[in-house]
XYZ file of C-alpha atoms in Angstrom:
369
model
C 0.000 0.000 0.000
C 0.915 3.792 -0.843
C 0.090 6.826 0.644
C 0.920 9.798 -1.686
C 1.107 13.349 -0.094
C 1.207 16.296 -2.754
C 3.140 18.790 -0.865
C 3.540 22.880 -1.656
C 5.337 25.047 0.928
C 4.253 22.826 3.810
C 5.181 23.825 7.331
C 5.742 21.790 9.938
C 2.482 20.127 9.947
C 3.698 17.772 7.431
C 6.403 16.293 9.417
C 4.206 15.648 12.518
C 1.717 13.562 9.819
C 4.988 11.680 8.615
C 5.898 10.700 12.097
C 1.902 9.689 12.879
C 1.729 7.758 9.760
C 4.981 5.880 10.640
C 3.682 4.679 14.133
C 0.361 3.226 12.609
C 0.770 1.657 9.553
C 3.438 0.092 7.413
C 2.665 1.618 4.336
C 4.633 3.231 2.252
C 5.140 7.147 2.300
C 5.519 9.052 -1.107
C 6.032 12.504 -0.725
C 5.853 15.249 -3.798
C 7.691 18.600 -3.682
C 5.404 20.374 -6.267
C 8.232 23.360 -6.833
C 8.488 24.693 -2.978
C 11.493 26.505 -3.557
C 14.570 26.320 -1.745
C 13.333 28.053 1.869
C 11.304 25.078 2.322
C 14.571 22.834 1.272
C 14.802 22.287 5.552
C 11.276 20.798 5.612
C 11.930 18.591 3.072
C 15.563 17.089 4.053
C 13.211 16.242 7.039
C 10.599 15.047 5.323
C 12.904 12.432 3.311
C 13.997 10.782 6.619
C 9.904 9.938 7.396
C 8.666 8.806 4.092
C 10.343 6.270 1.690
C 10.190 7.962 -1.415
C 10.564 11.814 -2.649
C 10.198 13.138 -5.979
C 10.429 16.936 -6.773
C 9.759 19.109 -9.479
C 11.315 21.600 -10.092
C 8.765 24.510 -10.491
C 5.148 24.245 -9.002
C 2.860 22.297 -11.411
C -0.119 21.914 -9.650
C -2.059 19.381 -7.109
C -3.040 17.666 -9.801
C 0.460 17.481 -11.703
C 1.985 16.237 -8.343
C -0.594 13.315 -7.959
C -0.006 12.124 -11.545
C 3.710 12.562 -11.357
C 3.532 9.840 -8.268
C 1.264 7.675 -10.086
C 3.196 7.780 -13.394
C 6.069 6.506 -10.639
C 3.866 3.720 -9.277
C 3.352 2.739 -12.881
C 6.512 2.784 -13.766
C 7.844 0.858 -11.003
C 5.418 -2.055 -11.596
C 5.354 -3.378 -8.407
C 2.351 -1.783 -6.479
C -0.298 -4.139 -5.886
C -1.546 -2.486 -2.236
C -4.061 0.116 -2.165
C -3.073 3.670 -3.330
C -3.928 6.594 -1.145
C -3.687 10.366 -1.901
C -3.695 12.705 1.083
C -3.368 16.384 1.850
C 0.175 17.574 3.862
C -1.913 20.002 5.660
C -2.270 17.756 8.554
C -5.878 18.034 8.139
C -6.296 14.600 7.091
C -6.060 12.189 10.501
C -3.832 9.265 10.271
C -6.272 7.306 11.352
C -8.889 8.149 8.391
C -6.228 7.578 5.515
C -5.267 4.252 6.451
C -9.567 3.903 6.956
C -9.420 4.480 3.237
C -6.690 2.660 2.423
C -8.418 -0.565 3.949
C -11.824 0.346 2.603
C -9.917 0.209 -0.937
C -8.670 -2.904 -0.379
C -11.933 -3.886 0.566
C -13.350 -2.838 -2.597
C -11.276 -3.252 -5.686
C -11.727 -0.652 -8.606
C -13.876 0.869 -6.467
C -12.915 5.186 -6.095
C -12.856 5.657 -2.220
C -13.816 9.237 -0.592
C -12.650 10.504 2.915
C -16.033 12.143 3.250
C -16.072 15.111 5.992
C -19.676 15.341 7.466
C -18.354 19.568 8.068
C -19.580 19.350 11.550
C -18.265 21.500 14.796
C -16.357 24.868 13.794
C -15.899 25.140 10.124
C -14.961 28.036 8.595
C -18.451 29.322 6.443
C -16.767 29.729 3.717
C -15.508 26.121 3.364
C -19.124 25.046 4.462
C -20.121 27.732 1.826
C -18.221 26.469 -1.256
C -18.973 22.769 -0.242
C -22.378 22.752 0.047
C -22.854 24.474 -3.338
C -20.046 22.250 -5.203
C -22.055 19.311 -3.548
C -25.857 21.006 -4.726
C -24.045 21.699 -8.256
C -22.039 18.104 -9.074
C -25.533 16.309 -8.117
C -27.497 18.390 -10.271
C -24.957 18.734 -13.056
C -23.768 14.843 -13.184
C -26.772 13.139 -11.507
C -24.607 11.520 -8.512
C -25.052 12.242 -5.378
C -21.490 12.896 -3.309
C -21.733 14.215 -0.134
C -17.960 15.808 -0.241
C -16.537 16.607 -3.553
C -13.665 18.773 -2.338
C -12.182 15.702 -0.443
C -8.253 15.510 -1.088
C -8.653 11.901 0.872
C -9.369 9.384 -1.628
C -8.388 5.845 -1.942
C -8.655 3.076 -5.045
C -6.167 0.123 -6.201
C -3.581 0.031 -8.544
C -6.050 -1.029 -11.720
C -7.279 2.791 -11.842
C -4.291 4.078 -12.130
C -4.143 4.891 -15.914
C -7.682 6.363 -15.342
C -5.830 8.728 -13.199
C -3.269 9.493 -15.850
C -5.506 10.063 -18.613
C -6.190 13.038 -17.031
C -4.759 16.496 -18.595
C -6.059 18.907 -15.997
C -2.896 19.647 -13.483
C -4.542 21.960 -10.666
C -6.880 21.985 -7.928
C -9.803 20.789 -10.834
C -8.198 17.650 -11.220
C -9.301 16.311 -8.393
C -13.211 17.460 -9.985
C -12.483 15.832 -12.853
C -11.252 12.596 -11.115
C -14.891 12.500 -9.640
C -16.142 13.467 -12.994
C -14.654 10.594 -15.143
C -15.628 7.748 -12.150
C -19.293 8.858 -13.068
C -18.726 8.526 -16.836
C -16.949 5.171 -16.395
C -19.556 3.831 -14.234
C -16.115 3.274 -11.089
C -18.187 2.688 -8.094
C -17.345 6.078 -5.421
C -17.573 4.331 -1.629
C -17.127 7.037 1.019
C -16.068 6.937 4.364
C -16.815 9.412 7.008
C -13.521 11.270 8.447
C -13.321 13.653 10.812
C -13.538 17.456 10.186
C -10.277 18.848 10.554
C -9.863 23.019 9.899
C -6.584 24.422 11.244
C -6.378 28.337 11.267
C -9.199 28.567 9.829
C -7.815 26.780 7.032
C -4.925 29.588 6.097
C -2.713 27.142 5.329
C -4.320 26.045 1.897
C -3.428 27.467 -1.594
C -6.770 27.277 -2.937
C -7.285 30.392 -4.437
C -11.318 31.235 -4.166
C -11.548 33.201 -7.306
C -9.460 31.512 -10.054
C -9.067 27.934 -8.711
C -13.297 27.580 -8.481
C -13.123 28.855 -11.741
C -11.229 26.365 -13.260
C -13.166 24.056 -10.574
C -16.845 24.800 -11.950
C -15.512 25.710 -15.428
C -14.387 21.973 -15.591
C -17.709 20.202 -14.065
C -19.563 22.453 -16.508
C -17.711 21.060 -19.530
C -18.094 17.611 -18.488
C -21.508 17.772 -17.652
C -22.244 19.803 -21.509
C -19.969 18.318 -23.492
C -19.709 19.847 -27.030
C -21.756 22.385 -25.815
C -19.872 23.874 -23.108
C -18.049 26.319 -24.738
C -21.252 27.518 -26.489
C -23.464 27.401 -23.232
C -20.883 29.078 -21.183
C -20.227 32.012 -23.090
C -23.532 33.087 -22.972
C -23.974 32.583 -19.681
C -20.785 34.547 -18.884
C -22.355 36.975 -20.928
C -25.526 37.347 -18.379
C -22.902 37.544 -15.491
C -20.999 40.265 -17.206
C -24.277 42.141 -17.930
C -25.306 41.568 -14.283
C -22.000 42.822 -13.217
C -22.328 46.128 -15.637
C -25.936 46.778 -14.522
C -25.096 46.834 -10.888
C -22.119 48.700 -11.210
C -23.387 51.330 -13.254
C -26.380 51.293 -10.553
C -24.187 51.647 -7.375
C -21.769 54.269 -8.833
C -24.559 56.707 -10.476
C -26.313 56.792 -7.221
C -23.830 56.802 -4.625
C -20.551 57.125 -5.812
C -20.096 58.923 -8.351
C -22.386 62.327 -7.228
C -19.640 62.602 -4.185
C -16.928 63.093 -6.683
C -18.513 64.560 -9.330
C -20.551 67.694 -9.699
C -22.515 67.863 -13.227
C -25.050 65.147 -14.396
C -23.674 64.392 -17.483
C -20.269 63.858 -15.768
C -21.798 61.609 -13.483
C -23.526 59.637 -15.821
C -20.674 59.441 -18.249
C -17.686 57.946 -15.936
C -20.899 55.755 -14.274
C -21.346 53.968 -17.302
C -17.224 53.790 -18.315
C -15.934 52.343 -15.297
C -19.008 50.093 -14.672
C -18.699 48.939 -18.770
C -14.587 48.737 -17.787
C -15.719 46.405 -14.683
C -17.826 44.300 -16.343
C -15.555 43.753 -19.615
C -12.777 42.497 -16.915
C -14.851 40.478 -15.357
C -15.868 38.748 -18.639
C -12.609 38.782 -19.896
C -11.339 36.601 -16.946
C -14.300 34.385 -17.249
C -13.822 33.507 -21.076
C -9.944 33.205 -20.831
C -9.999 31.016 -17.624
C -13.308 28.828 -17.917
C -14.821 29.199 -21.455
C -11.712 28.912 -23.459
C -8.995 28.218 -21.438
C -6.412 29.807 -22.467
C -4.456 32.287 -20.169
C -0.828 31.819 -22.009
C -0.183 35.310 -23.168
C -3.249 37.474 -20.994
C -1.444 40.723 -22.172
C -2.050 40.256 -25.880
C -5.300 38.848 -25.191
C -6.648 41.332 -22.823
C -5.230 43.811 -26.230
C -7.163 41.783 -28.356
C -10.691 41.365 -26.170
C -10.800 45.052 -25.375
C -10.542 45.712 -29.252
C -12.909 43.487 -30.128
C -14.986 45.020 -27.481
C -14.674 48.361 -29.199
C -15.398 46.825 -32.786
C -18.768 44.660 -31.138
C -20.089 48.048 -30.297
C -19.881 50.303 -33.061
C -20.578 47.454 -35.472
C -24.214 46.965 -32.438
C -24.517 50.746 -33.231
C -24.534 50.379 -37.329
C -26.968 47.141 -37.235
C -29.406 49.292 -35.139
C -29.144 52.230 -37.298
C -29.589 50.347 -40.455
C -32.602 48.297 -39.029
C -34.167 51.628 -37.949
C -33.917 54.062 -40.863
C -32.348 51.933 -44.087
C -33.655 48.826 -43.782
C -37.257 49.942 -43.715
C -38.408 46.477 -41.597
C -38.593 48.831 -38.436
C -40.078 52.287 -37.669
C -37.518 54.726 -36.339
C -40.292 56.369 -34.504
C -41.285 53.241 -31.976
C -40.374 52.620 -29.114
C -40.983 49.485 -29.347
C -38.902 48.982 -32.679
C -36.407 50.867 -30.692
C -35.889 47.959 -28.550
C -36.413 44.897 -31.111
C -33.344 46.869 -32.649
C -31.132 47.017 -30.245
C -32.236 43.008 -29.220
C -31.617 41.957 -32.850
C -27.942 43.957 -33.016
C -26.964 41.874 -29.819
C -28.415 38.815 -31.608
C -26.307 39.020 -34.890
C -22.939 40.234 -32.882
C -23.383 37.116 -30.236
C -22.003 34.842 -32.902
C -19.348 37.071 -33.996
C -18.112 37.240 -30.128
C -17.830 34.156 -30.006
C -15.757 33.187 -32.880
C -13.835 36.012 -32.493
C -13.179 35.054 -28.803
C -12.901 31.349 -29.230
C -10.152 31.875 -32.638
C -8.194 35.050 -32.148
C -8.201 36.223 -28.635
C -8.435 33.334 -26.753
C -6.916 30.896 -29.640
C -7.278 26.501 -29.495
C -4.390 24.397 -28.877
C -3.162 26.467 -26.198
C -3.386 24.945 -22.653
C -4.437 26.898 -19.582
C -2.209 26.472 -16.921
């Protein structure tokens, strides 16, 4: 049996887990040094007398890329039959539950194995937050009920491993899509109830709330829409972004903006700039991280989106001046044709976005990292 413990600037709390797992169970201990850097060089040279095996990369590649590097290892080595465990070096995974799992795996060949928290006593709302909508969405989204998606516990013999490999995601999502694929592929998911264990709050993890639950919800999206995802997404990124403009432009014409600004016009003017401005970022970060993926070169894309940004609305501006007074199909004088303008301008440039977006700014066969 192997325990595998993906490991980013740990502190100390990973040592005291090496010395607990040493005293209760015989399994072996493969540590990953995702890129630390060398100030965490000291907690390593300790860590290498606990566990039996430590590979390193050289630069941080992710959660994910450190969990596939020690698999490819396992593989390659040929001589794991024993349950495989991953487990977080946060020391907020008890010794006790990962060797729980690692039985329970044994238990239940090509079975996926969870380390299920039940988030009772004093967790952080934020973490009981994020879970319980991850948990609401992956049930809705992929028809399989799980109570803790977010687990970093998780157990399953050495017949999955290629399944784990044939994964290209290499962050925080690839534990997501891990849970994703088992539902495709029918792998029966077992949980086991482990404590809930938050130190400091949880200040020690690098989850990032903003871009890593992108990348997190941008991935269960695409596997639970397929082909579609890309199509589905950008319009709903679209609603968010309009959301976020509307509000904006709401909060800074009526309280903002009159404190720092004397005439109406002014008022109304840098209202609906810095709220458009907002709202364009917040799309733009959207698309590039979640729609398209693609966040290799976000200067010359950012270039690119705002441009295209300009182009979308003067080209929004010519469609509804030629439906209104060339075309002759609508009256210039209704209000009403005033408005199925401006809905049909949005309706023939939504297309146009998108291509543009998907081909030049955000371009295929580029790789978010």
């Amino acid at each position: 049996m192997t325990i595998i413990i993906p490991a980013y600037k740990p502190d100390e709390k990973l040592i005291h887990l090496l010395r607990d797992l040493k005293e209760i169970t015989s399994a072996r201990i493969l540590v990953v040094n995702d890129g630390s850097g060398k100030e965490f060089d000291t907690v390593f040279e300790e860590a290498k007398k606990l566990c039996h095996i430590l590979l390193v990369h050289e630069k941080n590649q992710g959660k994910g890329a450190a969990m596939k590097t020690a698999f490819a290892y396992l593989l390659e080595e040929g001589e794991e039959k024993g349950a495989v465990c991953t487990a977080d070096a946060d020391g907020q995974h008890l010794p006790k539950d990962i060797v729980r799992c690692l039985e329970c795996a044994e238990e239940n060949p090509g079975a996926l194995i969870l380390g299920s928290r039940k988030f009772r006593g004093n967790v952080p709302v934020t973490s009981l937050l994020g879970n319980t909508i991850t948990r609401f969405t992956f049930h809705v989204l992929m028809g399989k009920r799980v109570y803790d998606t977010q687990t970093g516990l998780r157990a399953f013999t050495p017949e999955l491993l290629p399944q784990m490999l044939e994964i290209t995601e290499n962050r925080y999502e690839y534990e997501m899509r891990m849970l994703c694929n088992a539902v495709r592929k029918k792998t029966p998911i077992k949980e086991v109830e482990i404590e809930t264990v938050y130190i400091d709050e949880n200040k020690s993890s690098h989850f990032n709330p903003f871009k890593d639950a992108l990348r997190v919800y941008g991935l269960l999206l695409r596997c639970a829409w397929g082909p579609f995802f890309e199509m589905i997404s950008f319009a709903f990124s679209s609603v968010l972004a309009f959301v976020v403009d509307s509000l904006a432009f709401f909060l800074l014409l009526h309280y903002l903006m009159p404190l720092l600004l004397d005439s109406t016009d002014a008022v109304n003017f840098t209202s609906l700039l810095i709220a458009r401005v907002l709202s364009s970022m917040f799309n733009f970060a959207v698309n590039g991280k979640v729609v398209f993926r693609n966040t290799e070169k976000p200067t010359k894309s950012l270039i690119l989106y705002f441009a295209l940004v300009v182009l979308i609305f003067f080209g929004n501006d010519f469609i509804i001046d030629w439906l209104r007074y060339d075309s002759g199909w609508l009256s210039a004088s209704s209000k009403f044709h005033s408005v199925l303008a401006h809905l049909l301008s949005q309706v023939i440039c939504f297309p146009v976005s998108f291509l543009a977006q998907k081909y030049v700014v955000f371009p295929k066969g580029k790789k978010a990292k």
